[in-house]
Amino acid sequence: MAADAPERDWSAAEAEIMEATYRALLEHGYAGLSISRIAAELGKSKAAIYYHYDAKDELLATFLEFAVDRFEATVATETGDEPTADLEHVIEKLLPLQPDEEQRQLQAVLVELRSQAVTNEVFREQFTRIDDRLAAAIRDIVERGIDEGTFRDVDPSRVAEHVLATVNGAMYARATTDRESAAAATRVSLASYIDSELRRHP
Amino acid sequence: MAADAPERDWSAAEAEIMEATYRALLEHGYAGLSISRIAAELGKSKAAIYYHYDAKDELLATFLEFAVDRFEATVATETGDEPTADLEHVIEKLLPLQPDEEQRQLQAVLVELRSQAVTNEVFREQFTRIDDRLAAAIRDIVERGIDEGTFRDVDPSRVAEHVLATVNGAMYARATTDRESAAAATRVSLASYIDSELRRHP
């Protein structure tokens, strides 16, 4: 985990609200989300939510932080042995080759939330931090690969930004077009990019 | 130009409405756009717009077609001599290294319009066609480079999808985060990708 991106401690009450927000977002999308619907998923009153969050946007900004914390925790658990496999694992997490319905819904919701960042400063700060943290997670793996001698001596930040932009772009296109094969083609090309940029060929 | 993506003939009246829509979008953003404001930019009555388009979304879908036609026409005029330079030219058009204020505004508006495609079928079809046409424009250059012997014998579609995803992702991030240096890093890495994937090294 990058030293500049500490995970926050989530109280049980907060984590429950975040899980309820996640379910409500999947069910109703961004446009249909309301504190009432989150409360319904939570099985508690709206007051139980307003005790923690003043407004829907504040709750959603916090939800994004929660989602990235969970993503990083999963990545930290599931990676660590082999930099090439770890990089592929992170890419598969961010841009699944064959997303199930829940993953598709989540990515659609993330695109809707992210478009708010064009005009909403709170969302913009949140997505800035999200991309910072995702780029750091990729960069850490590349740096580890270089240290271990698996990868060539490339600029880890440059590679991390490339992978992140490509994955974000393909995810964005998947949520906003019917070009199903484009994401698959991008996954193949990313694997090729990683191979030609990073791998030491004996 | 790809054979399956013919440009449409735009009447002078339609082109004027499209230019007015462009100016209104830059000034007011997607959320602030209205037929009244487009009419004000046009210097005509709202009826002059409704004569051509039934609703704002239909007009905006047409505007996206107009924007891609213009993009393709510009690319067709400004490229054609040298595949590597042509590819860099298209990338600079899609993801300017140092965007001016108008280019930033346009990209922000495109992100807002594109997020509508998550739930709106008309926008989704339009962005599917846009990405099809952009990918075809890139693929055509790669194919030309292979035919001429400048590029290696790669899969042109795969490379085109990679470049498009990377450019779209970096443009998307530029419009939704404050990570200014990320787009520049991605441009450098794209140049490196093109060099290592495509160029024949003597």
mmCIF file of C-alpha atoms in Angstrom:
data_model
loop_
_atom_site.group_PDB
_atom_site.id
_atom_site.type_symbol
_atom_site.label_atom_id
_atom_site.label_comp_id
_atom_site.label_asym_id
_atom_site.label_seq_id
_atom_site.Cartn_x
_atom_site.Cartn_y
_atom_site.Cartn_z
ATOM 1 C CA MET A 1 0.000 0.000 0.000
ATOM 2 C CA ALA A 2 1.348 3.457 -0.806
ATOM 3 C CA ALA A 3 2.466 5.371 2.266
ATOM 4 C CA ASP A 4 0.549 8.501 1.227
ATOM 5 C CA ALA A 5 -2.797 6.721 0.942
ATOM 6 C CA PRO A 6 -3.679 5.299 4.340
ATOM 7 C CA GLU A 7 -6.896 3.346 4.661
ATOM 8 C CA ARG A 8 -9.368 4.765 7.053
ATOM 9 C CA ASP A 9 -10.960 2.857 9.943
ATOM 10 C CA TRP A 10 -14.611 2.247 9.219
ATOM 11 C CA SER A 11 -16.952 1.849 12.181
ATOM 12 C CA ALA A 12 -19.478 -0.964 11.907
ATOM 13 C CA ALA A 13 -22.292 1.595 11.572
ATOM 14 C CA GLU A 14 -20.523 3.415 8.729
ATOM 15 C CA ALA A 15 -19.637 0.180 6.943
ATOM 16 C CA GLU A 16 -23.294 -0.898 7.112
ATOM 17 C CA ILE A 17 -24.412 2.392 5.573
ATOM 18 C CA MET A 18 -21.811 1.992 2.830
ATOM 19 C CA GLU A 19 -22.962 -1.554 2.054
ATOM 20 C CA ALA A 20 -26.564 -0.310 1.919
ATOM 21 C CA THR A 21 -25.499 2.533 -0.404
ATOM 22 C CA TYR A 22 -23.790 0.017 -2.651
ATOM 23 C CA ARG A 23 -26.920 -2.130 -2.895
ATOM 24 C CA ALA A 24 -29.157 0.916 -3.479
ATOM 25 C CA LEU A 25 -26.833 2.196 -6.235
ATOM 26 C CA LEU A 26 -26.848 -1.185 -7.986
ATOM 27 C CA GLU A 27 -30.619 -1.363 -7.767
ATOM 28 C CA HIS A 28 -31.619 2.221 -8.602
ATOM 29 C CA GLY A 29 -28.583 3.778 -10.342
ATOM 30 C CA TYR A 30 -27.256 7.213 -9.558
ATOM 31 C CA ALA A 31 -30.333 9.085 -10.782
ATOM 32 C CA GLY A 32 -32.695 6.957 -8.685
ATOM 33 C CA LEU A 33 -30.622 7.043 -5.495
ATOM 34 C CA SER A 34 -32.118 8.717 -2.418
ATOM 35 C CA ILE A 35 -31.477 8.681 1.307
ATOM 36 C CA SER A 36 -34.883 6.971 1.654
ATOM 37 C CA ARG A 37 -33.804 4.117 -0.576
ATOM 38 C CA ILE A 38 -30.487 3.727 1.240
ATOM 39 C CA ALA A 39 -32.410 3.699 4.542
ATOM 40 C CA ALA A 40 -34.714 1.009 3.115
ATOM 41 C CA GLU A 41 -31.680 -1.133 2.204
ATOM 42 C CA LEU A 42 -30.215 -0.451 5.643
ATOM 43 C CA GLY A 43 -33.455 -1.383 7.400
ATOM 44 C CA LYS A 44 -33.192 1.747 9.543
ATOM 45 C CA SER A 45 -34.605 5.283 9.585
ATOM 46 C CA LYS A 46 -33.250 8.130 7.468
ATOM 47 C CA ALA A 47 -32.115 9.744 10.730
ATOM 48 C CA ALA A 48 -29.628 6.887 11.206
ATOM 49 C CA ILE A 49 -27.974 8.045 7.963
ATOM 50 C CA TYR A 50 -28.247 11.782 8.560
ATOM 51 C CA TYR A 51 -26.524 11.231 11.916
ATOM 52 C CA HIS A 52 -23.361 10.436 9.910
ATOM 53 C CA TYR A 53 -23.820 12.370 6.652
ATOM 54 C CA ASP A 54 -25.390 15.762 6.033
ATOM 55 C CA ALA A 55 -26.284 15.254 2.400
ATOM 56 C CA LYS A 56 -26.445 12.673 -0.376
ATOM 57 C CA ASP A 57 -23.329 13.991 -2.130
ATOM 58 C CA GLU A 58 -21.290 13.793 1.087
ATOM 59 C CA LEU A 59 -22.460 10.218 1.562
ATOM 60 C CA LEU A 60 -21.578 9.352 -2.041
ATOM 61 C CA ALA A 61 -18.116 10.909 -1.756
ATOM 62 C CA THR A 62 -17.581 8.787 1.354
ATOM 63 C CA PHE A 63 -18.900 5.751 -0.501
ATOM 64 C CA LEU A 64 -16.242 6.243 -3.170
ATOM 65 C CA GLU A 65 -13.571 6.279 -0.469
ATOM 66 C CA PHE A 66 -15.042 3.108 1.010
ATOM 67 C CA ALA A 67 -15.051 1.407 -2.393
ATOM 68 C CA VAL A 68 -11.372 2.249 -2.998
ATOM 69 C CA ASP A 69 -10.397 1.111 0.516
ATOM 70 C CA ARG A 70 -12.111 -2.189 -0.142
ATOM 71 C CA PHE A 71 -10.502 -2.474 -3.577
ATOM 72 C CA GLU A 72 -7.045 -1.869 -2.109
ATOM 73 C CA ALA A 73 -7.620 -4.309 0.739
ATOM 74 C CA THR A 74 -8.668 -7.006 -1.753
ATOM 75 C CA VAL A 75 -5.673 -6.303 -3.971
ATOM 76 C CA ALA A 76 -3.320 -6.393 -0.951
ATOM 77 C CA THR A 77 -4.706 -9.809 0.045
ATOM 78 C CA GLU A 78 -4.742 -11.339 -3.417
ATOM 79 C CA THR A 79 -1.377 -10.165 -4.759
ATOM 80 C CA GLY A 80 2.248 -10.286 -3.722
ATOM 81 C CA ASP A 81 3.895 -13.320 -5.259
ATOM 82 C CA GLU A 82 4.724 -12.488 -8.837
ATOM 83 C CA PRO A 83 4.674 -8.964 -10.321
ATOM 84 C CA THR A 84 3.397 -9.979 -13.786
ATOM 85 C CA ALA A 85 0.542 -12.028 -12.336
ATOM 86 C CA ASP A 86 -0.169 -9.283 -9.779
ATOM 87 C CA LEU A 87 -0.427 -6.666 -12.513
ATOM 88 C CA GLU A 88 -2.783 -8.884 -14.494
ATOM 89 C CA HIS A 89 -4.815 -9.440 -11.339
ATOM 90 C CA VAL A 90 -5.260 -5.699 -10.736
ATOM 91 C CA ILE A 91 -6.205 -5.176 -14.397
ATOM 92 C CA GLU A 92 -8.758 -7.995 -14.210
ATOM 93 C CA LYS A 93 -10.224 -6.391 -11.054
ATOM 94 C CA LEU A 94 -10.520 -2.982 -12.747
ATOM 95 C CA LEU A 95 -11.599 -4.224 -16.186
ATOM 96 C CA PRO A 96 -13.002 -7.752 -15.925
ATOM 97 C CA LEU A 97 -12.730 -9.658 -19.207
ATOM 98 C CA GLN A 98 -16.211 -11.090 -18.735
ATOM 99 C CA PRO A 99 -17.990 -8.875 -16.218
ATOM 100 C CA ASP A 100 -21.002 -10.312 -14.447
ATOM 101 C CA GLU A 101 -24.189 -8.293 -14.047
ATOM 102 C CA GLU A 102 -23.104 -6.802 -10.701
ATOM 103 C CA GLN A 103 -19.740 -5.672 -12.105
ATOM 104 C CA ARG A 104 -21.469 -4.075 -15.106
ATOM 105 C CA GLN A 105 -23.903 -2.238 -12.864
ATOM 106 C CA LEU A 106 -21.096 -1.035 -10.606
ATOM 107 C CA GLN A 107 -19.086 0.277 -13.543
ATOM 108 C CA ALA A 108 -22.154 2.049 -14.975
ATOM 109 C CA VAL A 109 -22.788 3.697 -11.602
ATOM 110 C CA LEU A 110 -19.126 4.738 -11.324
ATOM 111 C CA VAL A 111 -19.317 6.422 -14.749
ATOM 112 C CA GLU A 112 -22.429 8.322 -13.667
ATOM 113 C CA LEU A 113 -20.793 9.364 -10.385
ATOM 114 C CA ARG A 114 -17.594 10.348 -12.128
ATOM 115 C CA SER A 115 -19.346 12.603 -14.628
ATOM 116 C CA GLN A 116 -20.513 14.668 -11.638
ATOM 117 C CA ALA A 117 -16.835 15.491 -11.090
ATOM 118 C CA VAL A 118 -16.876 17.705 -14.187
ATOM 119 C CA THR A 119 -18.798 20.363 -12.245
ATOM 120 C CA ASN A 120 -18.827 19.195 -8.598
ATOM 121 C CA GLU A 121 -15.633 19.974 -6.647
ATOM 122 C CA VAL A 122 -16.250 17.354 -3.917
ATOM 123 C CA PHE A 123 -16.560 14.562 -6.469
ATOM 124 C CA ARG A 124 -13.585 15.939 -8.386
ATOM 125 C CA GLU A 125 -11.371 15.763 -5.279
ATOM 126 C CA GLN A 126 -12.605 12.249 -4.614
ATOM 127 C CA PHE A 127 -11.872 10.980 -8.137
ATOM 128 C CA THR A 128 -8.476 12.694 -8.036
ATOM 129 C CA ARG A 129 -7.685 10.676 -4.916
ATOM 130 C CA ILE A 130 -9.113 7.488 -6.416
ATOM 131 C CA ASP A 131 -6.914 7.759 -9.516
ATOM 132 C CA ASP A 132 -3.920 8.700 -7.324
ATOM 133 C CA ARG A 133 -4.435 5.562 -5.270
ATOM 134 C CA LEU A 134 -5.059 3.265 -8.231
ATOM 135 C CA ALA A 135 -1.978 4.609 -10.018
ATOM 136 C CA ALA A 136 0.039 4.094 -6.804
ATOM 137 C CA ALA A 137 -1.177 0.485 -6.503
ATOM 138 C CA ILE A 138 -0.058 -0.242 -10.083
ATOM 139 C CA ARG A 139 3.211 1.671 -9.630
ATOM 140 C CA ASP A 140 4.024 -0.330 -6.476
ATOM 141 C CA ILE A 141 3.766 -3.590 -8.407
ATOM 142 C CA VAL A 142 5.931 -2.264 -11.253
ATOM 143 C CA GLU A 143 8.545 -1.029 -8.751
ATOM 144 C CA ARG A 144 8.562 -4.403 -7.039
ATOM 145 C CA GLY A 145 9.057 -6.106 -10.394
ATOM 146 C CA ILE A 146 12.004 -3.835 -11.174
ATOM 147 C CA ASP A 147 13.554 -4.402 -7.727
ATOM 148 C CA GLU A 148 13.206 -8.167 -8.132
ATOM 149 C CA GLY A 149 14.710 -8.054 -11.610
ATOM 150 C CA THR A 150 11.552 -9.403 -13.286
ATOM 151 C CA PHE A 151 10.839 -6.134 -15.075
ATOM 152 C CA ARG A 152 13.099 -3.905 -17.087
ATOM 153 C CA ASP A 153 14.230 -0.609 -15.596
ATOM 154 C CA VAL A 154 11.296 1.479 -16.871
ATOM 155 C CA ASP A 155 9.705 4.608 -15.370
ATOM 156 C CA PRO A 156 7.125 3.016 -13.011
ATOM 157 C CA SER A 157 4.904 6.129 -12.887
ATOM 158 C CA ARG A 158 4.699 6.410 -16.653
ATOM 159 C CA VAL A 159 3.724 2.755 -17.025
ATOM 160 C CA ALA A 160 1.197 3.060 -14.179
ATOM 161 C CA GLU A 161 -0.468 6.090 -15.803
ATOM 162 C CA HIS A 162 -0.632 4.279 -19.126
ATOM 163 C CA VAL A 163 -2.238 1.177 -17.643
ATOM 164 C CA LEU A 164 -4.693 3.260 -15.599
ATOM 165 C CA ALA A 165 -5.709 5.454 -18.561
ATOM 166 C CA THR A 166 -6.196 2.411 -20.801
ATOM 167 C CA VAL A 167 -8.234 0.526 -18.213
ATOM 168 C CA ASN A 168 -10.325 3.602 -17.356
ATOM 169 C CA GLY A 169 -10.942 4.322 -21.034
ATOM 170 C CA ALA A 170 -12.039 0.758 -21.807
ATOM 171 C CA MET A 171 -14.264 0.646 -18.719
ATOM 172 C CA TYR A 172 -15.775 3.999 -19.675
ATOM 173 C CA ALA A 173 -16.438 2.792 -23.234
ATOM 174 C CA ARG A 174 -17.989 -0.431 -21.989
ATOM 175 C CA ALA A 175 -20.472 1.541 -19.863
ATOM 176 C CA THR A 176 -21.353 4.054 -22.607
ATOM 177 C CA THR A 177 -21.286 2.064 -25.886
ATOM 178 C CA ASP A 178 -22.356 -1.311 -27.289
ATOM 179 C CA ARG A 179 -18.815 -2.058 -28.504
ATOM 180 C CA GLU A 180 -18.500 -5.293 -26.542
ATOM 181 C CA SER A 181 -15.413 -6.558 -28.337
ATOM 182 C CA ALA A 182 -13.453 -3.324 -27.772
ATOM 183 C CA ALA A 183 -12.802 -4.037 -24.087
ATOM 184 C CA ALA A 184 -11.609 -7.552 -24.902
ATOM 185 C CA ALA A 185 -9.290 -6.227 -27.621
ATOM 186 C CA THR A 186 -7.920 -3.685 -25.146
ATOM 187 C CA ARG A 187 -7.241 -6.409 -22.575
ATOM 188 C CA VAL A 188 -5.241 -8.369 -25.168
ATOM 189 C CA SER A 189 -3.316 -5.260 -26.196
ATOM 190 C CA LEU A 190 -2.598 -4.360 -22.563
ATOM 191 C CA ALA A 191 -1.120 -7.795 -21.969
ATOM 192 C CA SER A 192 1.037 -7.257 -25.047
ATOM 193 C CA TYR A 193 2.029 -3.780 -23.822
ATOM 194 C CA ILE A 194 3.062 -5.139 -20.444
ATOM 195 C CA ASP A 195 5.009 -7.922 -22.093
ATOM 196 C CA SER A 196 6.922 -5.653 -24.488
ATOM 197 C CA GLU A 197 7.443 -2.749 -22.055
ATOM 198 C CA LEU A 198 8.216 -4.605 -18.861
ATOM 199 C CA ARG A 199 9.309 -8.186 -19.313
ATOM 200 C CA ARG A 200 12.958 -9.032 -19.572
ATOM 201 C CA HIS A 201 13.283 -11.376 -22.501
ATOM 202 C CA PRO A 202 16.110 -13.799 -21.897
ATOM 203 C CA MET B 1 -12.088 7.551 -44.340
ATOM 204 C CA ALA B 2 -13.587 4.171 -43.529
ATOM 205 C CA ALA B 3 -16.064 2.987 -46.155
ATOM 206 C CA ASP B 4 -18.638 2.096 -43.514
ATOM 207 C CA ALA B 5 -18.706 5.572 -41.974
ATOM 208 C CA PRO B 6 -19.849 8.024 -44.655
ATOM 209 C CA GLU B 7 -20.038 11.677 -43.754
ATOM 210 C CA ARG B 8 -23.444 13.187 -44.035
ATOM 211 C CA ASP B 9 -24.267 16.297 -46.044
ATOM 212 C CA TRP B 10 -25.087 19.153 -43.720
ATOM 213 C CA SER B 11 -27.389 21.898 -45.018
ATOM 214 C CA ALA B 12 -26.322 25.450 -44.222
ATOM 215 C CA ALA B 13 -29.280 25.777 -41.814
ATOM 216 C CA GLU B 14 -28.336 22.595 -39.951
ATOM 217 C CA ALA B 15 -24.670 23.531 -39.792
ATOM 218 C CA GLU B 16 -25.600 26.919 -38.316
ATOM 219 C CA ILE B 17 -27.703 25.254 -35.633
ATOM 220 C CA MET B 18 -24.817 22.885 -34.871
ATOM 221 C CA GLU B 19 -22.357 25.773 -34.556
ATOM 222 C CA ALA B 20 -24.799 27.564 -32.247
ATOM 223 C CA THR B 21 -25.197 24.372 -30.181
ATOM 224 C CA TYR B 22 -21.421 24.140 -29.884
ATOM 225 C CA ARG B 23 -21.140 27.720 -28.623
ATOM 226 C CA ALA B 24 -24.066 27.246 -26.201
ATOM 227 C CA LEU B 25 -22.526 24.031 -24.839
ATOM 228 C CA LEU B 26 -19.168 25.726 -24.282
ATOM 229 C CA GLU B 27 -20.841 28.626 -22.535
ATOM 230 C CA HIS B 28 -23.461 26.859 -20.418
ATOM 231 C CA GLY B 29 -22.340 23.228 -20.167
ATOM 232 C CA TYR B 30 -24.653 20.274 -20.620
ATOM 233 C CA ALA B 31 -26.756 20.996 -17.529
ATOM 234 C CA GLY B 32 -27.355 24.612 -18.560
ATOM 235 C CA LEU B 33 -28.133 23.900 -22.200
ATOM 236 C CA SER B 34 -31.609 24.722 -23.492
ATOM 237 C CA ILE B 35 -33.230 25.257 -26.875
ATOM 238 C CA SER B 36 -33.703 28.920 -25.828
ATOM 239 C CA ARG B 37 -29.981 29.357 -25.313
ATOM 240 C CA ILE B 38 -29.151 27.680 -28.618
ATOM 241 C CA ALA B 39 -31.710 29.962 -30.305
ATOM 242 C CA ALA B 40 -30.033 32.964 -28.651
ATOM 243 C CA GLU B 41 -26.631 31.872 -30.033
ATOM 244 C CA LEU B 42 -28.262 31.286 -33.410
ATOM 245 C CA GLY B 43 -29.939 34.701 -33.417
ATOM 246 C CA LYS B 44 -33.223 33.088 -34.462
ATOM 247 C CA SER B 45 -36.441 31.886 -32.848
ATOM 248 C CA LYS B 46 -36.811 28.536 -31.088
ATOM 249 C CA ALA B 47 -39.193 27.546 -33.909
ATOM 250 C CA ALA B 48 -36.248 27.671 -36.330
ATOM 251 C CA ILE B 49 -34.644 24.891 -34.264
ATOM 252 C CA TYR B 50 -37.816 22.864 -33.642
ATOM 253 C CA TYR B 51 -38.377 22.855 -37.404
ATOM 254 C CA HIS B 52 -35.359 20.546 -37.621
ATOM 255 C CA TYR B 53 -35.290 18.772 -34.243
ATOM 256 C CA ASP B 54 -38.133 17.608 -32.031
ATOM 257 C CA ALA B 55 -36.262 17.617 -28.742
ATOM 258 C CA LYS B 56 -33.008 18.638 -27.078
ATOM 259 C CA ASP B 57 -31.665 15.091 -26.919
ATOM 260 C CA GLU B 58 -32.276 14.558 -30.653
ATOM 261 C CA LEU B 59 -30.458 17.807 -31.365
ATOM 262 C CA LEU B 60 -27.558 16.778 -29.129
ATOM 263 C CA ALA B 61 -27.295 13.345 -30.743
ATOM 264 C CA THR B 62 -27.122 15.114 -34.109
ATOM 265 C CA PHE B 63 -24.547 17.515 -32.692
ATOM 266 C CA LEU B 64 -22.317 14.566 -31.781
ATOM 267 C CA GLU B 65 -22.560 13.307 -35.366
ATOM 268 C CA PHE B 66 -21.669 16.786 -36.616
ATOM 269 C CA ALA B 67 -18.665 16.981 -34.281
ATOM 270 C CA VAL B 68 -17.314 13.609 -35.483
ATOM 271 C CA ASP B 69 -17.881 14.540 -39.148
ATOM 272 C CA ARG B 70 -15.902 17.710 -38.575
ATOM 273 C CA PHE B 71 -13.198 15.826 -36.694
ATOM 274 C CA GLU B 72 -12.849 13.303 -39.528
ATOM 275 C CA ALA B 73 -12.809 16.021 -42.172
ATOM 276 C CA THR B 74 -10.029 17.840 -40.314
ATOM 277 C CA VAL B 75 -8.038 14.640 -39.876
ATOM 278 C CA ALA B 76 -8.484 13.774 -43.582
ATOM 279 C CA THR B 77 -7.150 17.203 -44.545
ATOM 280 C CA GLU B 78 -4.265 17.295 -42.118
ATOM 281 C CA THR B 79 -2.901 13.764 -42.468
ATOM 282 C CA GLY B 80 -1.735 11.475 -45.241
ATOM 283 C CA ASP B 81 2.012 11.800 -45.643
ATOM 284 C CA GLU B 82 3.630 9.735 -42.941
ATOM 285 C CA PRO B 83 1.811 7.141 -40.790
ATOM 286 C CA THR B 84 3.786 7.804 -37.580
ATOM 287 C CA ALA B 85 3.236 11.558 -37.810
ATOM 288 C CA ASP B 86 -0.416 11.005 -38.786
ATOM 289 C CA LEU B 87 -1.006 8.827 -35.761
ATOM 290 C CA GLU B 88 0.588 11.420 -33.504
ATOM 291 C CA HIS B 89 -1.566 14.075 -35.151
ATOM 292 C CA VAL B 90 -4.804 12.189 -34.422
ATOM 293 C CA ILE B 91 -3.693 11.583 -30.837
ATOM 294 C CA GLU B 92 -2.883 15.284 -30.392
ATOM 295 C CA LYS B 93 -6.344 16.146 -31.770
ATOM 296 C CA LEU B 94 -8.079 13.759 -29.354
ATOM 297 C CA LEU B 95 -5.867 14.424 -26.325
ATOM 298 C CA PRO B 96 -4.063 17.765 -26.722
ATOM 299 C CA LEU B 97 -0.855 17.902 -24.700
ATOM 300 C CA GLN B 98 -1.616 21.467 -23.616
ATOM 301 C CA PRO B 99 -5.333 22.011 -24.172
ATOM 302 C CA ASP B 100 -6.564 25.588 -24.421
ATOM 303 C CA GLU B 101 -9.663 26.719 -22.568
ATOM 304 C CA GLU B 102 -12.004 25.864 -25.456
ATOM 305 C CA GLN B 103 -10.589 22.345 -25.780
ATOM 306 C CA ARG B 104 -10.965 21.806 -22.026
ATOM 307 C CA GLN B 105 -14.565 22.985 -22.109
ATOM 308 C CA LEU B 106 -15.361 20.770 -25.094
ATOM 309 C CA GLN B 107 -13.880 17.713 -23.408
ATOM 310 C CA ALA B 108 -15.798 18.437 -20.192
ATOM 311 C CA VAL B 109 -19.043 18.728 -22.176
ATOM 312 C CA LEU B 110 -18.297 15.482 -24.038
ATOM 313 C CA VAL B 111 -17.828 13.663 -20.720
ATOM 314 C CA GLU B 112 -21.174 14.996 -19.489
ATOM 315 C CA LEU B 113 -22.908 14.005 -22.739
ATOM 316 C CA ARG B 114 -21.278 10.599 -22.722
ATOM 317 C CA SER B 115 -22.401 9.788 -19.194
ATOM 318 C CA GLN B 116 -25.983 10.101 -20.476
ATOM 319 C CA ALA B 117 -25.220 7.062 -22.620
ATOM 320 C CA VAL B 118 -25.237 4.866 -19.498
ATOM 321 C CA THR B 119 -29.036 5.084 -19.389
ATOM 322 C CA ASN B 120 -30.095 6.803 -22.654
ATOM 323 C CA GLU B 121 -30.247 4.500 -25.692
ATOM 324 C CA VAL B 122 -30.042 7.333 -28.271
ATOM 325 C CA PHE B 123 -26.809 8.648 -26.754
ATOM 326 C CA ARG B 124 -25.491 5.113 -26.392
ATOM 327 C CA GLU B 125 -25.986 4.429 -30.110
ATOM 328 C CA GLN B 126 -24.329 7.727 -30.934
ATOM 329 C CA PHE B 127 -21.251 7.083 -28.787
ATOM 330 C CA THR B 128 -21.024 3.553 -30.179
ATOM 331 C CA ARG B 129 -20.824 5.072 -33.663
ATOM 332 C CA ILE B 130 -18.369 7.736 -32.516
ATOM 333 C CA ASP B 131 -15.968 5.163 -31.074
ATOM 334 C CA ASP B 132 -16.445 2.957 -34.168
ATOM 335 C CA ARG B 133 -15.471 5.872 -36.387
ATOM 336 C CA LEU B 134 -12.537 7.003 -34.245
ATOM 337 C CA ALA B 135 -11.205 3.448 -34.035
ATOM 338 C CA ALA B 136 -11.593 3.149 -37.835
ATOM 339 C CA ALA B 137 -9.675 6.407 -38.384
ATOM 340 C CA ILE B 138 -6.777 5.105 -36.249
ATOM 341 C CA ARG B 139 -6.943 1.643 -37.827
ATOM 342 C CA ASP B 140 -6.769 3.149 -41.331
ATOM 343 C CA ILE B 141 -3.509 4.897 -40.472
ATOM 344 C CA VAL B 142 -2.026 1.748 -38.940
ATOM 345 C CA GLU B 143 -3.046 -0.288 -42.006
ATOM 346 C CA ARG B 144 -1.484 2.293 -44.299
ATOM 347 C CA GLY B 145 1.728 2.135 -42.270
ATOM 348 C CA ILE B 146 1.807 -1.657 -42.571
ATOM 349 C CA ASP B 147 1.124 -1.525 -46.326
ATOM 350 C CA GLU B 148 3.900 1.013 -46.794
ATOM 351 C CA GLY B 149 6.294 -1.055 -44.740
ATOM 352 C CA THR B 150 6.734 1.652 -42.073
ATOM 353 C CA PHE B 151 4.971 -0.371 -39.384
ATOM 354 C CA ARG B 152 5.416 -3.962 -38.351
ATOM 355 C CA ASP B 153 2.730 -6.481 -39.295
ATOM 356 C CA VAL B 154 0.571 -6.012 -36.187
ATOM 357 C CA ASP B 155 -3.188 -6.440 -35.767
ATOM 358 C CA PRO B 156 -4.424 -2.952 -36.755
ATOM 359 C CA SER B 157 -7.746 -3.265 -34.885
ATOM 360 C CA ARG B 158 -6.074 -4.280 -31.656
ATOM 361 C CA VAL B 159 -3.653 -1.358 -31.806
ATOM 362 C CA ALA B 160 -6.499 1.036 -32.714
ATOM 363 C CA GLU B 161 -8.600 -0.103 -29.755
ATOM 364 C CA HIS B 162 -5.616 0.297 -27.436
ATOM 365 C CA VAL B 163 -4.856 3.825 -28.608
ATOM 366 C CA LEU B 164 -8.540 4.824 -28.447
ATOM 367 C CA ALA B 165 -9.036 3.386 -24.946
ATOM 368 C CA THR B 166 -5.883 5.082 -23.660
ATOM 369 C CA VAL B 167 -6.771 8.438 -25.201
ATOM 370 C CA ASN B 168 -10.388 8.237 -24.005
ATOM 371 C CA GLY B 169 -9.272 7.265 -20.505
ATOM 372 C CA ALA B 170 -6.776 10.123 -20.235
ATOM 373 C CA MET B 171 -9.306 12.614 -21.620
ATOM 374 C CA TYR B 172 -11.915 11.338 -19.178
ATOM 375 C CA ALA B 173 -9.482 11.648 -16.265
ATOM 376 C CA ARG B 174 -8.486 15.158 -17.318
ATOM 377 C CA ALA B 175 -12.136 16.245 -17.235
ATOM 378 C CA THR B 176 -12.920 14.585 -13.882
ATOM 379 C CA THR B 177 -9.747 14.944 -11.778
ATOM 380 C CA ASP B 178 -7.044 17.488 -10.972
ATOM 381 C CA ARG B 179 -4.277 15.074 -12.007
ATOM 382 C CA GLU B 180 -2.800 17.406 -14.601
ATOM 383 C CA SER B 181 0.438 15.503 -15.089
ATOM 384 C CA ALA B 182 -1.333 12.183 -15.711
ATOM 385 C CA ALA B 183 -2.441 13.111 -19.240
ATOM 386 C CA ALA B 184 1.085 14.273 -20.113
ATOM 387 C CA ALA B 185 2.577 11.029 -18.754
ATOM 388 C CA THR B 186 0.060 9.061 -20.821
ATOM 389 C CA ARG B 187 0.994 10.970 -23.966
ATOM 390 C CA VAL B 188 4.661 10.084 -23.416
ATOM 391 C CA SER B 189 3.790 6.439 -22.772
ATOM 392 C CA LEU B 190 1.566 6.299 -25.870
ATOM 393 C CA ALA B 191 4.439 7.566 -28.007
ATOM 394 C CA SER B 192 6.602 4.851 -26.483
ATOM 395 C CA TYR B 193 3.872 2.237 -27.092
ATOM 396 C CA ILE B 194 3.575 3.237 -30.749
ATOM 397 C CA ASP B 195 7.327 3.138 -31.127
ATOM 398 C CA SER B 196 7.760 -0.311 -29.580
ATOM 399 C CA GLU B 197 4.616 -1.887 -31.061
ATOM 400 C CA LEU B 198 4.652 -0.435 -34.553
ATOM 401 C CA ARG B 199 7.994 0.904 -35.685
ATOM 402 C CA ARG B 200 10.373 -1.281 -37.586
ATOM 403 C CA HIS B 201 13.721 -0.816 -35.967
ATOM 404 C CA PRO B 202 16.472 -1.183 -38.539
#
